[in-house]
Amino acid sequence: MHYPYQIKSLEDYRNIYERSVQDPELFWSDIADHFTWRKKWNRVLQWEFHTPKVEWFIGGKLNITENCIDRHLIHHADAPAIIWEPNDPNEKFRKISYRELHREVCMVAAVLRKLGVKKGDRVCIYMGMIPELTIAALACARIGAIHSIVFGGFSAESISDRIQDAHAEFVICCDGAYRGSKIIDLKAIVDDALTSCSFVKKVLVYQRTKTEVTMHTGRDVWWHEIRNETDSVTALQIPAEEMDSEDPLFILYTSGSTGKPKGVVHTCAGYMVYTHYSFVNVFQYTIDDVHFCTADIGWITGHSYIIYGPLSAGATSLMFEGIPTWPDAGRFWSIVDKHQVNILYTAPTAIRSLMTFGLVPFQNKNLSSLKVLGSVGEPINEEAWHWYHEHAGKNKCPIVDTWWQTETGGILISNLAGVTPEKPTFATLPLPGIQALLMDEDGHVITENNKIGYLCMKFPWPGIMRTTYGNHELCRRTYFEKFTDLYFTGDGAFRDENGFYRITGRVDDVLKISGHRIGTAEVENVINMHPDIVESAVVGYHHEIKGQAIYAFVVNNGHKRIENELRNEINHNLSEHIGPIVKADKIQFVSGLPKTRSGKIMRRILRKIAEGELENLGDTTTLLDPAIVEEIIKGRQ
Ligand code: WTA
């Protein structure tokens, strides 16, 4: 495939950016013209942020899988769509061509139809990182069902919350998943989750680990059995469902600063156009490159840059089932060498964790195929940036520091590999079509450079979220209320004299633990469930490898308990209720929390105490009980 809209120079970028801001509708419709449509749109854009309402390519009809698969069959059918590297390096890897992907997606689409899944139905997917996960997601898209993929590190309760919120009557899972030396019993976790979701009609189970599972008669169906009963000739003939541009493509749950995770909704056409455009430009993908995004498909990075962005571009997308440190810390480098990876896209937390193993893991690994490195999910510190640049990139690969969010669908601020300048720790410039700005606390636009402010967007791009599932008002309040007629990202940013943005981190109560997005309120809710705990306040603090870690200030009910026992119980509960990815690294028992006279917890003070910034705690005289601060400082972990 050839990408005529690929930006090739800084000058090109500047001109295109200018054009994209002058006439966004013309700009995006020119890009959208390069896709396969059943019917062309009759209006490019309709929007207002205060409601909010955003619609792109209105009246257009398409199916995203025809753009991600069928259109590549003409000239590119035998090219690998997916290279899959298993958890165990001794197991054979798989290469799946576009032709094979087409066949499998059609087969599973037919299976889903047979199970009764219809257009608009929600399907929850809880699987390990195997090609069948991508196939399952695309099969849903093929028939117009809305997938809701849940990351394999979440617990039964988190799954059932998500299934209930979306009222998903269908689940696709595996018997188990390999993760380093462990096997996770996914089906058993699903069974547990479904005890509170009796409305679920069918569970389709892919056999991966041959772990023993209980199959519920009438509800559970083996993937291989029903697939083998399906006639491939008929399956291949069934046309893909015709979808409206604005029909939902998927729901992905993500944490906010309050309450339970929200179901971010993305729609078919806008999301497709945006992930494709950002993929091709940020990574400067050229045909036959092997693109290796190490994220899990359970997160937005996997949705956009393992599945939809790369496949819509006819790219080869490498999927890895395992973890970076198993069987040893050279695993990424072995994979790069073995599959001649050209683009490596990973998270700062993975880089920092690999840094602790020194340089031995690089021995005898040929990394000369690498052309572009990428970073995503949290700010990358200078030391990690240089290490990545020197040891993975051998000082010859640009690093794209890509800033974006589940809500934005794709990358909004990033340098374009080798095309626009890079600057360590800076995401740099917005992509064409992205009108970023900084706001101050009082709601004024910050026009000067070398200033910090709240990062907002003033014009929609095709990949912006449309709503939060089942609660549009929540979407408005969370993203469109703080600043009038702007999308508020929840991040703070600094803009330098060149107009380059450096993301300073969240300004709300969302944590990024090893790149995983977790809300402090969710963590507090679980901690407070313990019968010996009265209340708690959770904040993040700087962690060398994870980026941020959890510090919990906990008030217990006066029962004499061995503190470490209680700590273990708290962490056990977090794992049970949210998932094994969440653990409170520090738990301090306190007799009370610093509160204002109106009862509001002063998190600002707790954050400073957690970070060890004890000199300047700010004004504590307005607190209900100022003495509590002294006590907390004394007992600091
Ligand atoms: C943070 C991940 C600094 C940011 C794609 C954002 C980043 C949140 C970067 C979204 C980056 C993401 N530099 N911070 N390059 N990329 N973030 O929804 O705080 O899991 O708001 O999406 O990650 O996290 P999410």
mmCIF file of C-alpha atoms in Angstrom, residues 309-601:
data_model
loop_
_atom_site.group_PDB
_atom_site.id
_atom_site.type_symbol
_atom_site.label_atom_id
_atom_site.label_comp_id
_atom_site.label_asym_id
_atom_site.label_seq_id
_atom_site.Cartn_x
_atom_site.Cartn_y
_atom_site.Cartn_z
ATOM 1 C CA GLY A 309 -4.121 1.281 12.825
ATOM 2 C CA PRO A 310 -1.677 -1.293 11.419
ATOM 3 C CA LEU A 311 -4.216 -3.581 9.761
ATOM 4 C CA SER A 312 -6.027 -0.703 8.065
ATOM 5 C CA ALA A 313 -2.601 0.201 6.623
ATOM 6 C CA GLY A 314 -1.946 -3.354 5.385
ATOM 7 C CA ALA A 315 0.938 -3.563 7.834
ATOM 8 C CA THR A 316 2.536 -6.534 9.545
ATOM 9 C CA SER A 317 1.642 -6.341 13.208
ATOM 10 C CA LEU A 318 3.621 -8.415 15.684
ATOM 11 C CA MET A 319 1.719 -9.719 18.700
ATOM 12 C CA PHE A 320 3.591 -11.074 21.703
ATOM 13 C CA GLU A 321 1.916 -13.359 24.207
ATOM 14 C CA GLY A 322 4.480 -13.175 27.005
ATOM 15 C CA ILE A 323 6.261 -10.697 29.239
ATOM 16 C CA PRO A 324 9.527 -8.756 28.699
ATOM 17 C CA THR A 325 11.449 -10.554 31.438
ATOM 18 C CA TRP A 326 10.691 -14.204 30.716
ATOM 19 C CA PRO A 327 12.507 -16.514 30.215
ATOM 20 C CA ASP A 328 15.014 -13.679 30.574
ATOM 21 C CA ALA A 329 15.257 -9.913 30.244
ATOM 22 C CA GLY A 330 16.483 -10.195 26.658
ATOM 23 C CA ARG A 331 13.115 -11.324 25.343
ATOM 24 C CA PHE A 332 12.228 -8.134 23.456
ATOM 25 C CA TRP A 333 15.657 -8.132 21.818
ATOM 26 C CA SER A 334 15.345 -11.801 20.849
ATOM 27 C CA ILE A 335 12.001 -11.057 19.236
ATOM 28 C CA VAL A 336 13.395 -8.049 17.362
ATOM 29 C CA ASP A 337 16.245 -10.209 16.089
ATOM 30 C CA LYS A 338 14.113 -13.259 15.252
ATOM 31 C CA HIS A 339 11.388 -11.400 13.366
ATOM 32 C CA GLN A 340 13.473 -8.508 12.019
ATOM 33 C CA VAL A 341 11.329 -5.937 13.737
ATOM 34 C CA ASN A 342 11.514 -2.437 12.252
ATOM 35 C CA ILE A 343 9.345 -0.483 14.679
ATOM 36 C CA LEU A 344 9.274 -1.122 18.418
ATOM 37 C CA TYR A 345 6.580 0.631 20.441
ATOM 38 C CA THR A 346 6.673 0.126 24.201
ATOM 39 C CA ALA A 347 6.134 1.827 27.567
ATOM 40 C CA PRO A 348 8.625 3.704 29.763
ATOM 41 C CA THR A 349 7.911 1.312 32.635
ATOM 42 C CA ALA A 350 9.098 -1.629 30.513
ATOM 43 C CA ILE A 351 12.238 0.288 29.537
ATOM 44 C CA ARG A 352 13.012 1.184 33.154
ATOM 45 C CA SER A 353 12.474 -2.370 34.268
ATOM 46 C CA LEU A 354 14.823 -3.684 31.554
ATOM 47 C CA MET A 355 17.429 -1.084 32.508
ATOM 48 C CA THR A 356 17.858 -2.793 35.878
ATOM 49 C CA PHE A 357 19.183 -5.903 34.108
ATOM 50 C CA GLY A 358 22.137 -4.073 32.555
ATOM 51 C CA LEU A 359 23.462 -4.750 29.077
ATOM 52 C CA VAL A 360 23.979 -8.518 29.161
ATOM 53 C CA PRO A 361 20.493 -9.172 27.690
ATOM 54 C CA PHE A 362 21.624 -7.382 24.500
ATOM 55 C CA GLN A 363 24.485 -9.803 23.900
ATOM 56 C CA ASN A 364 24.304 -11.681 20.598
ATOM 57 C CA LYS A 365 21.106 -9.907 19.598
ATOM 58 C CA ASN A 366 21.113 -8.294 16.206
ATOM 59 C CA LEU A 367 18.950 -5.199 16.407
ATOM 60 C CA SER A 368 20.013 -3.691 13.087
ATOM 61 C CA SER A 369 16.508 -4.064 11.621
ATOM 62 C CA LEU A 370 15.166 -1.414 14.019
ATOM 63 C CA LYS A 371 14.331 1.920 12.403
ATOM 64 C CA VAL A 372 11.914 3.582 14.803
ATOM 65 C CA LEU A 373 11.322 3.366 18.549
ATOM 66 C CA GLY A 374 8.198 4.533 20.320
ATOM 67 C CA SER A 375 7.110 5.323 23.859
ATOM 68 C CA VAL A 376 3.591 5.574 25.256
ATOM 69 C CA GLY A 377 1.470 5.636 28.372
ATOM 70 C CA GLU A 378 3.356 7.885 30.790
ATOM 71 C CA PRO A 379 6.064 10.501 30.739
ATOM 72 C CA ILE A 380 9.430 9.056 29.742
ATOM 73 C CA ASN A 381 12.235 10.265 31.975
ATOM 74 C CA GLU A 382 15.482 11.483 30.465
ATOM 75 C CA GLU A 383 17.563 8.549 31.675
ATOM 76 C CA ALA A 384 15.202 5.961 30.195
ATOM 77 C CA TRP A 385 15.004 7.942 26.938
ATOM 78 C CA HIS A 386 18.797 7.942 26.531
ATOM 79 C CA TRP A 387 19.138 4.279 27.466
ATOM 80 C CA TYR A 388 16.453 3.321 24.946
ATOM 81 C CA HIS A 389 18.046 5.511 22.298
ATOM 82 C CA GLU A 390 21.543 4.153 22.848
ATOM 83 C CA HIS A 391 21.031 0.462 23.586
ATOM 84 C CA ALA A 392 17.910 -0.438 21.648
ATOM 85 C CA GLY A 393 18.256 2.145 18.886
ATOM 86 C CA LYS A 394 22.084 2.165 18.702
ATOM 87 C CA ASN A 395 21.835 5.952 18.421
ATOM 88 C CA LYS A 396 20.340 5.746 14.942
ATOM 89 C CA CYS A 397 16.605 5.367 15.537
ATOM 90 C CA PRO A 398 14.316 8.291 16.246
ATOM 91 C CA ILE A 399 12.147 7.869 19.336
ATOM 92 C CA VAL A 400 8.547 8.977 19.040
ATOM 93 C CA ASP A 401 7.149 10.046 22.396
ATOM 94 C CA THR A 402 3.457 9.612 21.702
ATOM 95 C CA TRP A 403 0.957 11.334 23.954
ATOM 96 C CA TRP A 404 -2.679 10.280 23.846
ATOM 97 C CA GLN A 405 -5.498 8.648 25.843
ATOM 98 C CA THR A 406 -8.197 5.985 25.678
ATOM 99 C CA GLU A 407 -10.593 8.846 25.013
ATOM 100 C CA THR A 408 -8.619 10.293 22.095
ATOM 101 C CA GLY A 409 -8.600 7.009 20.128
ATOM 102 C CA GLY A 410 -5.157 7.665 18.686
ATOM 103 C CA ILE A 411 -1.958 9.657 19.145
ATOM 104 C CA LEU A 412 -2.542 13.427 19.345
ATOM 105 C CA ILE A 413 0.848 14.868 20.237
ATOM 106 C CA SER A 414 4.086 13.290 19.050
ATOM 107 C CA ASN A 415 7.081 13.879 16.874
ATOM 108 C CA LEU A 416 6.899 12.093 13.519
ATOM 109 C CA ALA A 417 9.750 9.596 13.299
ATOM 110 C CA GLY A 418 12.744 11.189 11.608
ATOM 111 C CA VAL A 419 10.535 13.898 10.086
ATOM 112 C CA THR A 420 9.848 16.418 12.845
ATOM 113 C CA PRO A 421 12.403 17.129 15.599
ATOM 114 C CA GLU A 422 12.580 15.042 18.741
ATOM 115 C CA LYS A 423 13.408 16.331 22.179
ATOM 116 C CA PRO A 424 13.844 13.943 25.119
ATOM 117 C CA THR A 425 10.875 14.025 27.557
ATOM 118 C CA PHE A 426 8.809 16.134 25.110
ATOM 119 C CA ALA A 427 5.933 14.707 23.091
ATOM 120 C CA THR A 428 6.606 17.845 20.958
ATOM 121 C CA LEU A 429 4.022 18.928 18.366
ATOM 122 C CA PRO A 430 0.359 18.130 17.755
ATOM 123 C CA LEU A 431 -0.528 16.030 14.720
ATOM 124 C CA PRO A 432 -2.353 17.711 11.835
ATOM 125 C CA GLY A 433 -5.964 18.321 12.793
ATOM 126 C CA ILE A 434 -5.135 18.562 16.502
ATOM 127 C CA GLN A 435 -5.670 21.990 18.006
ATOM 128 C CA ALA A 436 -4.036 21.785 21.424
ATOM 129 C CA LEU A 437 -3.905 24.601 23.917
ATOM 130 C CA LEU A 438 -3.038 25.294 27.536
ATOM 131 C CA MET A 439 -5.511 26.834 29.956
ATOM 132 C CA ASP A 440 -4.985 28.423 33.333
ATOM 133 C CA GLU A 441 -6.984 27.744 36.488
ATOM 134 C CA ASP A 442 -9.312 30.671 35.729
ATOM 135 C CA GLY A 443 -10.282 29.399 32.315
ATOM 136 C CA HIS A 444 -8.049 31.706 30.262
ATOM 137 C CA VAL A 445 -6.005 30.536 27.315
ATOM 138 C CA ILE A 446 -2.271 30.698 28.002
ATOM 139 C CA THR A 447 -0.793 32.324 24.937
ATOM 140 C CA GLU A 448 2.837 32.678 26.030
ATOM 141 C CA ASN A 449 5.331 29.861 25.759
ATOM 142 C CA ASN A 450 7.489 28.424 28.556
ATOM 143 C CA LYS A 451 4.397 28.025 30.689
ATOM 144 C CA ILE A 452 2.541 25.147 32.358
ATOM 145 C CA GLY A 453 -1.222 24.743 32.079
ATOM 146 C CA TYR A 454 -4.147 22.381 31.678
ATOM 147 C CA LEU A 455 -3.948 20.583 28.346
ATOM 148 C CA CYS A 456 -7.128 20.970 26.266
ATOM 149 C CA MET A 457 -8.286 20.542 22.672
ATOM 150 C CA LYS A 458 -10.444 23.125 20.981
ATOM 151 C CA PHE A 459 -11.617 21.302 17.875
ATOM 152 C CA PRO A 460 -12.705 17.687 17.352
ATOM 153 C CA TRP A 461 -10.637 15.161 15.428
ATOM 154 C CA PRO A 462 -12.213 12.005 13.955
ATOM 155 C CA GLY A 463 -10.913 9.689 16.710
ATOM 156 C CA ILE A 464 -12.340 11.523 19.719
ATOM 157 C CA MET A 465 -14.627 9.468 21.999
ATOM 158 C CA ARG A 466 -18.338 9.979 21.386
ATOM 159 C CA THR A 467 -19.761 9.165 24.799
ATOM 160 C CA THR A 468 -19.404 7.077 27.923
ATOM 161 C CA TYR A 469 -21.610 4.052 27.515
ATOM 162 C CA GLY A 470 -25.045 4.433 29.065
ATOM 163 C CA ASN A 471 -24.256 7.794 30.654
ATOM 164 C CA HIS A 472 -23.713 10.703 28.307
ATOM 165 C CA GLU A 473 -23.956 13.242 31.100
ATOM 166 C CA LEU A 474 -20.947 11.621 32.778
ATOM 167 C CA CYS A 475 -19.001 12.193 29.572
ATOM 168 C CA ARG A 476 -19.982 15.848 29.509
ATOM 169 C CA ARG A 477 -19.128 16.433 33.152
ATOM 170 C CA THR A 478 -15.817 14.637 33.002
ATOM 171 C CA TYR A 479 -14.348 16.086 29.828
ATOM 172 C CA PHE A 480 -16.351 19.066 28.608
ATOM 173 C CA GLU A 481 -17.418 20.995 31.681
ATOM 174 C CA LYS A 482 -14.275 22.334 33.361
ATOM 175 C CA PHE A 483 -13.420 24.536 30.373
ATOM 176 C CA THR A 484 -16.218 25.902 28.206
ATOM 177 C CA ASP A 485 -16.276 24.503 24.663
ATOM 178 C CA LEU A 486 -13.047 22.580 25.127
ATOM 179 C CA TYR A 487 -12.130 18.939 25.589
ATOM 180 C CA PHE A 488 -10.165 18.724 28.840
ATOM 181 C CA THR A 489 -7.616 15.904 28.911
ATOM 182 C CA GLY A 490 -7.013 15.682 32.666
ATOM 183 C CA ASP A 491 -3.290 16.225 32.009
ATOM 184 C CA GLY A 492 -1.022 19.131 32.734
ATOM 185 C CA ALA A 493 1.583 20.200 30.188
ATOM 186 C CA PHE A 494 4.453 22.609 29.672
ATOM 187 C CA ARG A 495 4.999 24.333 26.313
ATOM 188 C CA ASP A 496 8.510 25.474 25.413
ATOM 189 C CA GLU A 497 9.701 28.322 23.175
ATOM 190 C CA ASN A 498 9.329 26.130 20.067
ATOM 191 C CA GLY A 499 5.752 25.271 20.904
ATOM 192 C CA PHE A 500 6.778 21.744 21.932
ATOM 193 C CA TYR A 501 4.598 20.128 24.577
ATOM 194 C CA ARG A 502 5.983 18.216 27.522
ATOM 195 C CA ILE A 503 3.320 16.313 29.437
ATOM 196 C CA THR A 504 3.744 16.829 33.170
ATOM 197 C CA GLY A 505 1.200 14.183 34.216
ATOM 198 C CA ARG A 506 -2.347 13.910 35.481
ATOM 199 C CA VAL A 507 -3.849 16.797 37.370
ATOM 200 C CA ASP A 508 -6.728 14.673 38.680
ATOM 201 C CA ASP A 509 -6.886 11.567 40.847
ATOM 202 C CA VAL A 510 -5.959 9.135 38.107
ATOM 203 C CA LEU A 511 -2.785 7.100 38.661
ATOM 204 C CA LYS A 512 -0.494 5.536 36.105
ATOM 205 C CA ILE A 513 1.013 2.450 37.715
ATOM 206 C CA SER A 514 3.387 0.714 35.296
ATOM 207 C CA GLY A 515 1.440 2.462 32.554
ATOM 208 C CA HIS A 516 -1.868 1.005 33.815
ATOM 209 C CA ARG A 517 -4.542 3.561 34.439
ATOM 210 C CA ILE A 518 -6.129 3.261 37.887
ATOM 211 C CA GLY A 519 -8.445 5.670 39.739
ATOM 212 C CA THR A 520 -7.697 6.408 43.396
ATOM 213 C CA ALA A 521 -11.429 6.262 44.208
ATOM 214 C CA GLU A 522 -11.639 2.654 42.966
ATOM 215 C CA VAL A 523 -8.728 1.689 45.199
ATOM 216 C CA GLU A 524 -10.185 3.495 48.212
ATOM 217 C CA ASN A 525 -13.560 1.807 47.746
ATOM 218 C CA VAL A 526 -11.944 -1.598 47.951
ATOM 219 C CA ILE A 527 -9.767 -0.711 50.939
ATOM 220 C CA ASN A 528 -12.820 0.617 52.791
ATOM 221 C CA MET A 529 -14.696 -2.674 52.298
ATOM 222 C CA HIS A 530 -12.501 -4.276 54.942
ATOM 223 C CA PRO A 531 -14.471 -4.547 58.202
ATOM 224 C CA ASP A 532 -11.563 -3.216 60.266
ATOM 225 C CA ILE A 533 -11.163 -0.093 58.164
ATOM 226 C CA VAL A 534 -13.083 3.109 58.644
ATOM 227 C CA GLU A 535 -11.741 5.176 55.778
ATOM 228 C CA SER A 536 -8.738 5.702 53.571
ATOM 229 C CA ALA A 537 -7.087 8.092 51.152
ATOM 230 C CA VAL A 538 -4.944 6.908 48.281
ATOM 231 C CA VAL A 539 -2.367 8.970 46.423
ATOM 232 C CA GLY A 540 0.410 8.205 43.959
ATOM 233 C CA TYR A 541 4.116 8.694 44.628
ATOM 234 C CA HIS A 542 7.125 8.540 42.358
ATOM 235 C CA HIS A 543 8.449 5.029 41.765
ATOM 236 C CA GLU A 544 11.732 4.302 39.975
ATOM 237 C CA ILE A 545 10.351 1.567 37.726
ATOM 238 C CA LYS A 546 6.583 1.739 37.828
ATOM 239 C CA GLY A 547 6.520 5.501 37.340
ATOM 240 C CA GLN A 548 3.965 5.815 40.095
ATOM 241 C CA ALA A 549 3.063 3.583 43.014
ATOM 242 C CA ILE A 550 0.193 3.555 45.475
ATOM 243 C CA TYR A 551 0.491 5.082 48.944
ATOM 244 C CA ALA A 552 -2.580 4.423 51.119
ATOM 245 C CA PHE A 553 -3.326 6.307 54.324
ATOM 246 C CA VAL A 554 -5.685 4.095 56.257
ATOM 247 C CA VAL A 555 -7.763 4.672 59.375
ATOM 248 C CA ASN A 556 -8.618 1.429 61.176
ATOM 249 C CA ASN A 557 -11.376 0.966 63.684
ATOM 250 C CA GLY A 558 -9.210 0.637 66.777
ATOM 251 C CA HIS A 559 -9.238 -3.153 66.886
ATOM 252 C CA LYS A 560 -5.745 -4.323 67.765
ATOM 253 C CA ARG A 561 -4.441 -5.934 64.600
ATOM 254 C CA ILE A 562 -0.970 -6.910 63.492
ATOM 255 C CA GLU A 563 -0.278 -4.231 60.925
ATOM 256 C CA ASN A 564 1.391 -6.449 58.369
ATOM 257 C CA GLU A 565 -1.482 -8.876 58.504
ATOM 258 C CA LEU A 566 -3.923 -6.095 57.794
ATOM 259 C CA ARG A 567 -1.685 -4.842 54.956
ATOM 260 C CA ASN A 568 -1.758 -8.293 53.380
ATOM 261 C CA GLU A 569 -5.526 -8.439 53.688
ATOM 262 C CA ILE A 570 -5.871 -5.059 52.005
ATOM 263 C CA ASN A 571 -3.691 -6.139 49.106
ATOM 264 C CA HIS A 572 -5.500 -9.432 48.852
ATOM 265 C CA ASN A 573 -8.782 -7.528 48.559
ATOM 266 C CA LEU A 574 -7.365 -5.227 45.878
ATOM 267 C CA SER A 575 -6.300 -8.216 43.852
ATOM 268 C CA GLU A 576 -9.678 -9.921 44.298
ATOM 269 C CA HIS A 577 -11.819 -6.904 43.560
ATOM 270 C CA ILE A 578 -9.835 -5.028 40.918
ATOM 271 C CA GLY A 579 -7.106 -7.375 39.748
ATOM 272 C CA PRO A 580 -3.552 -8.533 40.440
ATOM 273 C CA ILE A 581 -2.203 -5.421 38.683
ATOM 274 C CA VAL A 582 -3.201 -3.273 41.671
ATOM 275 C CA LYS A 583 -1.217 -3.367 44.895
ATOM 276 C CA ALA A 584 -0.704 -0.726 47.563
ATOM 277 C CA ASP A 585 3.075 -0.433 47.891
ATOM 278 C CA LYS A 586 2.889 1.576 51.080
ATOM 279 C CA ILE A 587 0.122 1.401 53.644
ATOM 280 C CA GLN A 588 0.315 3.721 56.616
ATOM 281 C CA PHE A 589 -2.126 3.379 59.490
ATOM 282 C CA VAL A 590 -3.216 6.745 60.816
ATOM 283 C CA SER A 591 -5.703 7.865 63.439
ATOM 284 C CA GLY A 592 -7.360 10.339 61.081
ATOM 285 C CA LEU A 593 -7.015 12.035 57.686
ATOM 286 C CA PRO A 594 -6.316 15.733 57.122
ATOM 287 C CA LYS A 595 -9.721 17.220 56.341
ATOM 288 C CA THR A 596 -11.093 20.673 55.832
ATOM 289 C CA ARG A 597 -13.854 21.854 58.141
ATOM 290 C CA SER A 598 -16.340 20.833 55.480
ATOM 291 C CA GLY A 599 -14.987 17.286 55.579
ATOM 292 C CA LYS A 600 -13.000 17.254 52.345
ATOM 293 C CA ILE A 601 -9.787 15.247 52.423
#
